Amino acid sequence: MKTFVSFCIQHRFLVIFGVLLVGALGVRAAHQLPIDAVPDVTNVQVQVLTTATSLGPLEVEQYITVPVETVMSGLPRVEQVRSLSRFGLSAVTIVFEEGTDIYFARQLVSERLADAREAIPEGYGSPELGPISSGLGEIYQFEVRGEPMCEPGQADTPDCYTLMELRTILDWYVSYQLRPLPGVVEVNAFGGELKTYEVQVDPDRLNALNLSLDDVFEALEDNNANAGGGYMVRSGEQRVVRGEGLITSLDDIRGVRVATGVDGTAIFVRDVATVSFAPMVRHGAATRDGRGEVVTGVVMMLLGANSGEVSDRVRARIDELATGLPEGVTIETYYDRSELVDRTVRTVAVNLIEGGILVVVVLLLLLGNLRGGLLVASVIPLSLLFTFISMRFFGVSGNLMSLGALDFGLIIDGAIVVVENVSRRLSETRARGRAVRGVVRDATAQVIRPVLFGTAIIMIVYIPILSLQGIEGKMFRPMAIAVLSALAAALVLAVTLVPAASTWLFRGGLSEKEPILARLARKAYEPLLGLVLRFRPVVVLIAVLIFVGGGWLASRMGAEFVPRLDEGAIALQAVRPPSVSLEESVAATTRIERVLLDAYPDEIDTIVSRTGRAEIATDPMGIEISDIYLILHPIEEWTRADSKVELVERIDATLAESIAGQNFSFSQPIELRTNELISGVRSDVAVNLYGPDFAELEEAGERVMRVLRSVDGAVDVNASQVAGLPAVRIVVDREAAGRYGINASEILDAVSAIGGRPVGTVFEGQRRFSLQVRLTEAARANPEVLRELLVSAPGGERVPLGQVAQVLLEEGPAVVSRESAQRRMTIQLNVRGRDLAGFVAEAQERVRAEANLPPGYFVTWGGQFENLQAATSRLALAVPLALLLIFLLLYTTFGSARPALIIYLNIPMAAVGGVLALWLRGMPFSISAAVGFIALSGIAVLNGVVMVSYIRDLQREGLSLMDATEKGARLRLRAVLMTALTDGIGFLPMAISTSAGAEVQRPLATVVIGGLFTATLLTLFVLPAVYSWLGGMAVEEDDENEIPADMEGVEA
């Protein structure tokens, strides 16, 4: 070791240059580091979406969903296959094992899509891959707004904008310009009306002319094409021959001949139908601020992209697009992820800066050496820059979790050891000039082993965090990587840069003078230490009672997965009966927006609602469900609530008073979307009820819901709508159809005209629009008219639909949910005013006892509770293994189990302080707090090592057990205090912060600060008492394994 230190001192300029070079690379890595508010915890999944506009939920399940599930379930590394079948849509989600490359997963799924397409009947839709995005993918949302908007009945006037015109601008101008941007995977349009050329056929006019819908279909398909005729040569010139028959306008459609009448006159489309621009059949809509329907766009970010950079690019491009928009059309941004990112990054930066400053101040007060203090402080930014390099290498983004747990007090402990020992040795030898190098070399070499030992202990306790898998792993592993990288960087700097720079900074020598703060602490401690050693049994008894009390208090605490990050917005979900129409859902949502804006003008900035699903149905909601996003003002401007929890309670009460017939649940935009992608639900707790029969599922679900509503803390209890969707079934009478020679496909072709039968495409320059045939609105609403609709027979005869098919009115399922090839009903709920673990334990017991599920039906529990269970069970295995590894390290070091066990007393006492701190602040146990306990255990062990190792050194020098204990404790006071204060002070800004994102950091910091308080008291008082009582073993004078402790450093 001395040779290595000598090299660093001799080539100190090379060392400093190397450090500066690494620092420069760190600055570059910091600029390239992906930045986001929180880690992306979405599991590795691929969505397969299939649109089948004419099929109901049961048909979608039977003909599309089951074939897709079947071919996907055999893929390698598949963990789960779940699906949702709604009217016109199948959404199958294939979840892969963690660690699977997303592009490999998509390739596997893509290869199986060909098999799925073959298994799906022709004309029932073609399955496609969903966009490659995640729960954090919706990074930018905006409205395309036109002024003035057309009122009903103004659609044909040029003086206003319609929803169709605005949607066309979004689809063919705005989206086209945003999709090519790096990091943008899709721009999903929501709301407005998708333009089509619609031929609205009147059945009465068709019947009067003895025509069928097939005649109209064939006429339009045969009259909408171009042809190439090669070329002709004339007078030495070659001319291309083109035949143009494409439809280009509404008049072209009106002029298409359908048939020839009995009198020989042509019957055109205009004779049997009305031709106009009309919207595609809609399955969703968007509203905003009580103004009614609007047109919105959602920019979806590519998985793994830098959200800050992508948001900046989108914002810049939208500013550029503004100049090309028609007069009166503007793009208004209402959600920009970068605002949340900026707030959370600001929180992390402020906490780190404030913590660093406090650590340096405390260090200077206790060390009493300005030059040494500044040298130690230089390790903070340098280790942080190295951490950025490591994070780039491991693909870790900079966010609240990865950077928020860095404690500069912990990181600089090794540098403090070296600088303090160098300072003390220089003051003792009073070396000057070149003699300083030798003293620095010897002082550094003397403490390298304890520095390595201390850093190893801290690094070992973070290893269990690396073992976490799934959501908890994605959330906390980045933090462990960042902390381990910072510790490794600080260790390297402590044994290279610090001694190299010390030979320059201290070349004039040092004089030893005990700082005032250290002197005052020593004078207060010495008489108390005497009392402790005199009444050892009493002290030990008090410690045992404190530990027992802490254990009792811990057993009474609740638990949650992680505290909620305040996103500055509320996601309110409204659920209505499945039979509701889209128009009624839009009207209901508009009423909700007006009520809330009138009631909370100082709290709510804007409200945007999304009802049903978009064309790219990554979120396959029915039209009975609305996601209502409340973007909030800064909390400082609020007048009707002091916290977000209170605001949610008030909004809930307002809706209960003002809006009837709807169920509401509350979440946050990112949280809601992430929960849904991970587990298929949008709430804290999900009760999945499995069984084959819909009626039984619904009855059993009602019983389960009644039980859950009676459990204290349950709010927003809602079940997925299994039944209640009115349906018109048109069933082919095969015998009757056979008598007329009519095939089922010909009957179903006529039925398809109810929703709109595509018969071609109309081009407007680069833009393309569907050409579809549809029955009039009056015919679509009246089953009797459908029965009179004529169907063509092979002999030219026209047969009413009612003679070859039955038209039935009945009620069917609104949605069919499946998981692992079984039908399921999901009951979702949130927990408010109570810890999650305690609620679920009581709810599970009550459901088992009271729900009375029939044979073959069973429940599973999911949501955030599932994440908490998985993390807790894995930590319960990994943490003891890490502590055992530390014990073996201590045993190897001391050569005896007794001192190792005495040092281990610090861990439960530190835990008591952490538990007490959580209880005093009203915080439940969470995985964030668990990470705090893990970090705390390493610091607590280190405190014990500082004390015991020095006492054993004194015993080795010949002092008695009692004298060695008394002197060792007295001389280790500054070391213990410096460790506790620097480590604890570094977490203080994090513990008291109320800024965005502090909710997640606060439990961790609270545990560390509270635990350090009790651990320090134990180290200074209980540990000397126990050691002087039980530590009377022989100490070998020449124990080479034991670390030396003959320095006033923080870690020994």
PDB file of C-alpha atoms in Angstrom, residues 254-480:
ATOM      1  CA  ARG A 254     -73.076  11.256 -56.540  1.00  0.00           C
ATOM      2  CA  GLY A 255     -72.567  10.588 -60.250  1.00  0.00           C
ATOM      3  CA  VAL A 256     -71.711   6.898 -59.917  1.00  0.00           C
ATOM      4  CA  ARG A 257     -74.278   4.667 -61.647  1.00  0.00           C
ATOM      5  CA  VAL A 258     -75.746   1.983 -59.407  1.00  0.00           C
ATOM      6  CA  ALA A 259     -78.083   0.230 -61.829  1.00  0.00           C
ATOM      7  CA  THR A 260     -80.406   0.710 -64.800  1.00  0.00           C
ATOM      8  CA  GLY A 261     -84.104   1.119 -64.082  1.00  0.00           C
ATOM      9  CA  VAL A 262     -86.909  -0.848 -65.727  1.00  0.00           C
ATOM     10  CA  ASP A 263     -87.465   2.085 -68.087  1.00  0.00           C
ATOM     11  CA  GLY A 264     -83.826   2.059 -69.144  1.00  0.00           C
ATOM     12  CA  THR A 265     -82.839   5.157 -67.204  1.00  0.00           C
ATOM     13  CA  ALA A 266     -79.679   5.134 -65.085  1.00  0.00           C
ATOM     14  CA  ILE A 267     -80.003   5.091 -61.314  1.00  0.00           C
ATOM     15  CA  PHE A 268     -77.193   7.019 -59.680  1.00  0.00           C
ATOM     16  CA  VAL A 269     -75.924   7.069 -56.119  1.00  0.00           C
ATOM     17  CA  ARG A 270     -77.596  10.427 -55.615  1.00  0.00           C
ATOM     18  CA  ASP A 271     -80.954   8.772 -56.283  1.00  0.00           C
ATOM     19  CA  VAL A 272     -80.706   6.370 -53.357  1.00  0.00           C
ATOM     20  CA  ALA A 273     -78.334   8.082 -50.927  1.00  0.00           C
ATOM     21  CA  THR A 274     -77.105  11.340 -49.493  1.00  0.00           C
ATOM     22  CA  VAL A 275     -73.386  11.955 -50.028  1.00  0.00           C
ATOM     23  CA  SER A 276     -71.437  14.147 -47.608  1.00  0.00           C
ATOM     24  CA  PHE A 277     -68.403  14.437 -45.380  1.00  0.00           C
ATOM     25  CA  ALA A 278     -69.150  12.583 -42.154  1.00  0.00           C
ATOM     26  CA  PRO A 279     -67.180  11.300 -39.196  1.00  0.00           C
ATOM     27  CA  MET A 280     -65.951   7.746 -38.898  1.00  0.00           C
ATOM     28  CA  VAL A 281     -67.837   5.754 -36.265  1.00  0.00           C
ATOM     29  CA  ARG A 282     -66.338   7.061 -33.036  1.00  0.00           C
ATOM     30  CA  HIS A 283     -65.342   5.118 -29.944  1.00  0.00           C
ATOM     31  CA  GLY A 284     -64.000   8.083 -28.001  1.00  0.00           C
ATOM     32  CA  ALA A 285     -64.006  11.852 -27.551  1.00  0.00           C
ATOM     33  CA  ALA A 286     -62.129  14.583 -25.685  1.00  0.00           C
ATOM     34  CA  THR A 287     -63.503  17.600 -23.820  1.00  0.00           C
ATOM     35  CA  ARG A 288     -61.868  20.494 -22.012  1.00  0.00           C
ATOM     36  CA  ASP A 289     -62.791  23.126 -19.412  1.00  0.00           C
ATOM     37  CA  GLY A 290     -66.535  22.664 -19.880  1.00  0.00           C
ATOM     38  CA  ARG A 291     -66.388  23.930 -23.499  1.00  0.00           C
ATOM     39  CA  GLY A 292     -67.519  20.632 -24.948  1.00  0.00           C
ATOM     40  CA  GLU A 293     -65.643  18.507 -27.451  1.00  0.00           C
ATOM     41  CA  VAL A 294     -62.095  19.398 -28.469  1.00  0.00           C
ATOM     42  CA  VAL A 295     -59.299  17.895 -30.577  1.00  0.00           C
ATOM     43  CA  THR A 296     -56.192  16.804 -28.672  1.00  0.00           C
ATOM     44  CA  GLY A 297     -52.906  15.121 -29.470  1.00  0.00           C
ATOM     45  CA  VAL A 298     -50.766  12.951 -27.211  1.00  0.00           C
ATOM     46  CA  VAL A 299     -47.054  12.654 -28.033  1.00  0.00           C
ATOM     47  CA  MET A 300     -45.741   9.225 -27.032  1.00  0.00           C
ATOM     48  CA  MET A 301     -42.054   8.858 -26.257  1.00  0.00           C
ATOM     49  CA  LEU A 302     -39.926   5.950 -27.443  1.00  0.00           C
ATOM     50  CA  LEU A 303     -39.041   3.556 -24.634  1.00  0.00           C
ATOM     51  CA  GLY A 304     -35.724   4.582 -23.054  1.00  0.00           C
ATOM     52  CA  ALA A 305     -35.542   8.046 -24.642  1.00  0.00           C
ATOM     53  CA  ASN A 306     -34.615  11.187 -22.710  1.00  0.00           C
ATOM     54  CA  SER A 307     -37.936  12.778 -21.775  1.00  0.00           C
ATOM     55  CA  GLY A 308     -36.427  16.209 -21.233  1.00  0.00           C
ATOM     56  CA  GLU A 309     -34.812  16.293 -24.672  1.00  0.00           C
ATOM     57  CA  VAL A 310     -37.878  14.867 -26.411  1.00  0.00           C
ATOM     58  CA  SER A 311     -40.154  17.428 -24.728  1.00  0.00           C
ATOM     59  CA  ASP A 312     -37.812  20.228 -25.791  1.00  0.00           C
ATOM     60  CA  ARG A 313     -37.853  19.013 -29.405  1.00  0.00           C
ATOM     61  CA  VAL A 314     -41.639  18.701 -29.450  1.00  0.00           C
ATOM     62  CA  ARG A 315     -42.080  22.147 -27.917  1.00  0.00           C
ATOM     63  CA  ALA A 316     -39.692  23.722 -30.443  1.00  0.00           C
ATOM     64  CA  ARG A 317     -41.361  22.012 -33.397  1.00  0.00           C
ATOM     65  CA  ILE A 318     -44.838  23.091 -32.242  1.00  0.00           C
ATOM     66  CA  ASP A 319     -43.585  26.685 -32.077  1.00  0.00           C
ATOM     67  CA  GLU A 320     -42.400  26.303 -35.670  1.00  0.00           C
ATOM     68  CA  LEU A 321     -45.712  24.774 -36.773  1.00  0.00           C
ATOM     69  CA  ALA A 322     -47.670  27.755 -35.454  1.00  0.00           C
ATOM     70  CA  THR A 323     -46.689  29.843 -38.485  1.00  0.00           C
ATOM     71  CA  GLY A 324     -48.162  27.295 -40.907  1.00  0.00           C
ATOM     72  CA  LEU A 325     -51.534  26.898 -39.220  1.00  0.00           C
ATOM     73  CA  PRO A 326     -54.673  28.419 -40.777  1.00  0.00           C
ATOM     74  CA  GLU A 327     -55.806  31.735 -39.377  1.00  0.00           C
ATOM     75  CA  GLY A 328     -57.596  31.305 -36.054  1.00  0.00           C
ATOM     76  CA  VAL A 329     -56.079  27.872 -35.349  1.00  0.00           C
ATOM     77  CA  THR A 330     -53.638  27.549 -32.470  1.00  0.00           C
ATOM     78  CA  ILE A 331     -51.897  24.733 -30.569  1.00  0.00           C
ATOM     79  CA  GLU A 332     -52.286  24.984 -26.799  1.00  0.00           C
ATOM     80  CA  THR A 333     -50.126  22.793 -24.579  1.00  0.00           C
ATOM     81  CA  TYR A 334     -51.853  21.620 -21.417  1.00  0.00           C
ATOM     82  CA  TYR A 335     -49.463  18.885 -20.225  1.00  0.00           C
ATOM     83  CA  ASP A 336     -45.683  18.904 -20.538  1.00  0.00           C
ATOM     84  CA  ARG A 337     -43.768  16.193 -18.677  1.00  0.00           C
ATOM     85  CA  SER A 338     -40.659  18.371 -18.570  1.00  0.00           C
ATOM     86  CA  GLU A 339     -42.393  20.598 -15.989  1.00  0.00           C
ATOM     87  CA  LEU A 340     -42.654  17.677 -13.550  1.00  0.00           C
ATOM     88  CA  VAL A 341     -39.115  16.607 -14.435  1.00  0.00           C
ATOM     89  CA  ASP A 342     -37.812  20.129 -13.797  1.00  0.00           C
ATOM     90  CA  ARG A 343     -39.577  20.286 -10.423  1.00  0.00           C
ATOM     91  CA  THR A 344     -38.255  16.945  -9.212  1.00  0.00           C
ATOM     92  CA  VAL A 345     -34.739  17.558 -10.545  1.00  0.00           C
ATOM     93  CA  ARG A 346     -34.778  20.925  -8.796  1.00  0.00           C
ATOM     94  CA  THR A 347     -35.782  19.173  -5.570  1.00  0.00           C
ATOM     95  CA  VAL A 348     -32.929  16.670  -5.885  1.00  0.00           C
ATOM     96  CA  ALA A 349     -30.403  19.376  -6.792  1.00  0.00           C
ATOM     97  CA  VAL A 350     -31.430  21.659  -3.928  1.00  0.00           C
ATOM     98  CA  ASN A 351     -31.302  18.788  -1.440  1.00  0.00           C
ATOM     99  CA  LEU A 352     -27.868  17.705  -2.662  1.00  0.00           C
ATOM    100  CA  ILE A 353     -26.456  21.231  -2.627  1.00  0.00           C
ATOM    101  CA  GLU A 354     -27.890  22.082   0.780  1.00  0.00           C
ATOM    102  CA  GLY A 355     -26.775  18.738   2.180  1.00  0.00           C
ATOM    103  CA  GLY A 356     -23.285  19.203   0.776  1.00  0.00           C
ATOM    104  CA  ILE A 357     -22.967  22.697   2.258  1.00  0.00           C
ATOM    105  CA  LEU A 358     -24.168  21.524   5.683  1.00  0.00           C
ATOM    106  CA  VAL A 359     -21.749  18.581   5.596  1.00  0.00           C
ATOM    107  CA  VAL A 360     -18.817  20.872   4.799  1.00  0.00           C
ATOM    108  CA  VAL A 361     -19.800  23.335   7.547  1.00  0.00           C
ATOM    109  CA  VAL A 362     -20.065  20.578  10.161  1.00  0.00           C
ATOM    110  CA  LEU A 363     -16.811  19.097   8.923  1.00  0.00           C
ATOM    111  CA  LEU A 364     -14.978  22.411   9.306  1.00  0.00           C
ATOM    112  CA  LEU A 365     -16.396  22.946  12.794  1.00  0.00           C
ATOM    113  CA  LEU A 366     -15.309  19.514  13.995  1.00  0.00           C
ATOM    114  CA  LEU A 367     -12.070  19.246  12.040  1.00  0.00           C
ATOM    115  CA  GLY A 368     -10.925  22.803  12.643  1.00  0.00           C
ATOM    116  CA  ASN A 369      -8.869  22.817   9.429  1.00  0.00           C
ATOM    117  CA  LEU A 370     -10.006  24.979   6.512  1.00  0.00           C
ATOM    118  CA  ARG A 371      -7.579  23.589   3.941  1.00  0.00           C
ATOM    119  CA  GLY A 372      -8.329  20.023   4.937  1.00  0.00           C
ATOM    120  CA  GLY A 373     -12.056  20.722   4.927  1.00  0.00           C
ATOM    121  CA  LEU A 374     -11.934  22.131   1.393  1.00  0.00           C
ATOM    122  CA  LEU A 375      -9.872  19.171   0.199  1.00  0.00           C
ATOM    123  CA  VAL A 376     -12.453  16.763   1.580  1.00  0.00           C
ATOM    124  CA  ALA A 377     -15.252  18.873   0.092  1.00  0.00           C
ATOM    125  CA  SER A 378     -13.652  18.581  -3.367  1.00  0.00           C
ATOM    126  CA  VAL A 379     -14.391  14.860  -3.278  1.00  0.00           C
ATOM    127  CA  ILE A 380     -18.149  15.611  -3.399  1.00  0.00           C
ATOM    128  CA  PRO A 381     -18.429  17.041  -6.939  1.00  0.00           C
ATOM    129  CA  LEU A 382     -15.715  14.771  -8.313  1.00  0.00           C
ATOM    130  CA  SER A 383     -17.378  11.599  -7.047  1.00  0.00           C
ATOM    131  CA  LEU A 384     -20.703  12.863  -8.392  1.00  0.00           C
ATOM    132  CA  LEU A 385     -19.186  13.341 -11.858  1.00  0.00           C
ATOM    133  CA  PHE A 386     -17.799   9.811 -11.782  1.00  0.00           C
ATOM    134  CA  THR A 387     -21.262   8.602 -10.762  1.00  0.00           C
ATOM    135  CA  PHE A 388     -22.706  10.184 -13.919  1.00  0.00           C
ATOM    136  CA  ILE A 389     -20.228   8.163 -16.018  1.00  0.00           C
ATOM    137  CA  SER A 390     -21.230   4.964 -14.249  1.00  0.00           C
ATOM    138  CA  MET A 391     -24.923   5.713 -14.673  1.00  0.00           C
ATOM    139  CA  ARG A 392     -24.433   6.240 -18.401  1.00  0.00           C
ATOM    140  CA  PHE A 393     -22.544   2.941 -18.622  1.00  0.00           C
ATOM    141  CA  PHE A 394     -25.273   0.978 -16.812  1.00  0.00           C
ATOM    142  CA  GLY A 395     -28.102   2.759 -18.634  1.00  0.00           C
ATOM    143  CA  VAL A 396     -29.480   4.398 -15.484  1.00  0.00           C
ATOM    144  CA  SER A 397     -31.409   7.648 -15.901  1.00  0.00           C
ATOM    145  CA  GLY A 398     -31.022  10.606 -13.603  1.00  0.00           C
ATOM    146  CA  ASN A 399     -34.171  10.819 -11.510  1.00  0.00           C
ATOM    147  CA  LEU A 400     -35.589  11.194  -8.048  1.00  0.00           C
ATOM    148  CA  MET A 401     -34.581   7.679  -7.005  1.00  0.00           C
ATOM    149  CA  SER A 402     -31.144   7.315  -8.585  1.00  0.00           C
ATOM    150  CA  LEU A 403     -29.790  10.671  -7.383  1.00  0.00           C
ATOM    151  CA  GLY A 404     -32.087  11.400  -4.460  1.00  0.00           C
ATOM    152  CA  ALA A 405     -30.462   8.939  -2.025  1.00  0.00           C
ATOM    153  CA  LEU A 406     -26.890  10.237  -2.384  1.00  0.00           C
ATOM    154  CA  ASP A 407     -25.576  11.349   1.007  1.00  0.00           C
ATOM    155  CA  PHE A 408     -22.400  13.353   0.695  1.00  0.00           C
ATOM    156  CA  GLY A 409     -21.645  12.856   4.373  1.00  0.00           C
ATOM    157  CA  LEU A 410     -21.493   9.115   3.761  1.00  0.00           C
ATOM    158  CA  ILE A 411     -19.506   9.485   0.553  1.00  0.00           C
ATOM    159  CA  ILE A 412     -16.677  11.588   2.010  1.00  0.00           C
ATOM    160  CA  ASP A 413     -16.089   9.455   5.115  1.00  0.00           C
ATOM    161  CA  GLY A 414     -12.983   7.861   3.577  1.00  0.00           C
ATOM    162  CA  ALA A 415     -11.528  11.211   2.584  1.00  0.00           C
ATOM    163  CA  ILE A 416     -12.152  12.515   6.120  1.00  0.00           C
ATOM    164  CA  VAL A 417     -10.174   9.591   7.553  1.00  0.00           C
ATOM    165  CA  VAL A 418      -7.179  10.321   5.352  1.00  0.00           C
ATOM    166  CA  VAL A 419      -7.210  14.115   5.798  1.00  0.00           C
ATOM    167  CA  GLU A 420      -7.726  13.918   9.559  1.00  0.00           C
ATOM    168  CA  ASN A 421      -4.888  11.427  10.028  1.00  0.00           C
ATOM    169  CA  VAL A 422      -2.578  13.429   7.757  1.00  0.00           C
ATOM    170  CA  SER A 423      -3.440  16.613   9.669  1.00  0.00           C
ATOM    171  CA  ARG A 424      -2.815  14.992  13.069  1.00  0.00           C
ATOM    172  CA  ARG A 425       0.487  13.414  12.021  1.00  0.00           C
ATOM    173  CA  LEU A 426       1.724  16.662  10.482  1.00  0.00           C
ATOM    174  CA  SER A 427       0.852  18.618  13.627  1.00  0.00           C
ATOM    175  CA  GLU A 428       2.639  16.036  15.768  1.00  0.00           C
ATOM    176  CA  THR A 429       5.818  15.913  13.662  1.00  0.00           C
ATOM    177  CA  ARG A 430       5.703  19.598  12.679  1.00  0.00           C
ATOM    178  CA  ALA A 431       7.128  18.571   9.303  1.00  0.00           C
ATOM    179  CA  ARG A 432       7.884  21.202   6.654  1.00  0.00           C
ATOM    180  CA  GLY A 433       8.751  21.234   2.941  1.00  0.00           C
ATOM    181  CA  ARG A 434       9.847  17.898   1.431  1.00  0.00           C
ATOM    182  CA  ALA A 435       9.455  16.128   4.772  1.00  0.00           C
ATOM    183  CA  VAL A 436       5.711  16.598   4.390  1.00  0.00           C
ATOM    184  CA  ARG A 437       5.647  13.996   1.610  1.00  0.00           C
ATOM    185  CA  GLY A 438       6.961  11.265   3.869  1.00  0.00           C
ATOM    186  CA  VAL A 439       4.490  12.086   6.618  1.00  0.00           C
ATOM    187  CA  VAL A 440       1.586  12.182   4.169  1.00  0.00           C
ATOM    188  CA  ARG A 441       2.691   8.870   2.670  1.00  0.00           C
ATOM    189  CA  ASP A 442       2.946   7.135   6.046  1.00  0.00           C
ATOM    190  CA  ALA A 443      -0.288   8.660   7.392  1.00  0.00           C
ATOM    191  CA  THR A 444      -2.228   7.623   4.264  1.00  0.00           C
ATOM    192  CA  ALA A 445      -0.777   4.109   4.157  1.00  0.00           C
ATOM    193  CA  GLN A 446      -1.664   3.712   7.825  1.00  0.00           C
ATOM    194  CA  VAL A 447      -5.396   4.189   7.191  1.00  0.00           C
ATOM    195  CA  ILE A 448      -5.894   2.589   3.773  1.00  0.00           C
ATOM    196  CA  ARG A 449      -7.026  -0.711   5.288  1.00  0.00           C
ATOM    197  CA  PRO A 450      -9.654   0.840   7.585  1.00  0.00           C
ATOM    198  CA  VAL A 451     -10.844   3.067   4.738  1.00  0.00           C
ATOM    199  CA  LEU A 452     -11.247   0.016   2.498  1.00  0.00           C
ATOM    200  CA  PHE A 453     -12.924  -1.862   5.345  1.00  0.00           C
ATOM    201  CA  GLY A 454     -15.367   0.962   6.114  1.00  0.00           C
ATOM    202  CA  THR A 455     -16.295   1.489   2.471  1.00  0.00           C
ATOM    203  CA  ALA A 456     -16.717  -2.258   1.985  1.00  0.00           C
ATOM    204  CA  ILE A 457     -19.222  -2.406   4.851  1.00  0.00           C
ATOM    205  CA  ILE A 458     -21.320   0.402   3.395  1.00  0.00           C
ATOM    206  CA  MET A 459     -21.184  -1.117  -0.089  1.00  0.00           C
ATOM    207  CA  ILE A 460     -22.157  -4.569   1.176  1.00  0.00           C
ATOM    208  CA  VAL A 461     -25.364  -3.294   2.790  1.00  0.00           C
ATOM    209  CA  TYR A 462     -26.482  -1.898  -0.577  1.00  0.00           C
ATOM    210  CA  ILE A 463     -26.073  -5.252  -2.319  1.00  0.00           C
ATOM    211  CA  PRO A 464     -29.538  -6.496  -1.222  1.00  0.00           C
ATOM    212  CA  ILE A 465     -31.095  -3.602  -3.110  1.00  0.00           C
ATOM    213  CA  LEU A 466     -29.473  -4.911  -6.290  1.00  0.00           C
ATOM    214  CA  SER A 467     -31.309  -8.193  -5.729  1.00  0.00           C
ATOM    215  CA  LEU A 468     -34.726  -6.583  -6.063  1.00  0.00           C
ATOM    216  CA  GLN A 469     -36.691  -7.624  -9.142  1.00  0.00           C
ATOM    217  CA  GLY A 470     -39.748  -6.402 -10.986  1.00  0.00           C
ATOM    218  CA  ILE A 471     -41.172  -2.982 -10.251  1.00  0.00           C
ATOM    219  CA  GLU A 472     -39.299  -2.537  -6.978  1.00  0.00           C
ATOM    220  CA  GLY A 473     -36.059  -3.484  -8.716  1.00  0.00           C
ATOM    221  CA  LYS A 474     -36.561  -0.942 -11.483  1.00  0.00           C
ATOM    222  CA  MET A 475     -37.337   1.677  -8.867  1.00  0.00           C
ATOM    223  CA  PHE A 476     -34.507   1.071  -6.373  1.00  0.00           C
ATOM    224  CA  ARG A 477     -31.689  -0.680  -8.263  1.00  0.00           C
ATOM    225  CA  PRO A 478     -30.724   2.589 -10.015  1.00  0.00           C
ATOM    226  CA  MET A 479     -30.358   4.177  -6.579  1.00  0.00           C
ATOM    227  CA  ALA A 480     -28.051   1.376  -5.407  1.00  0.00           C
TER     228      ALA A 480
END
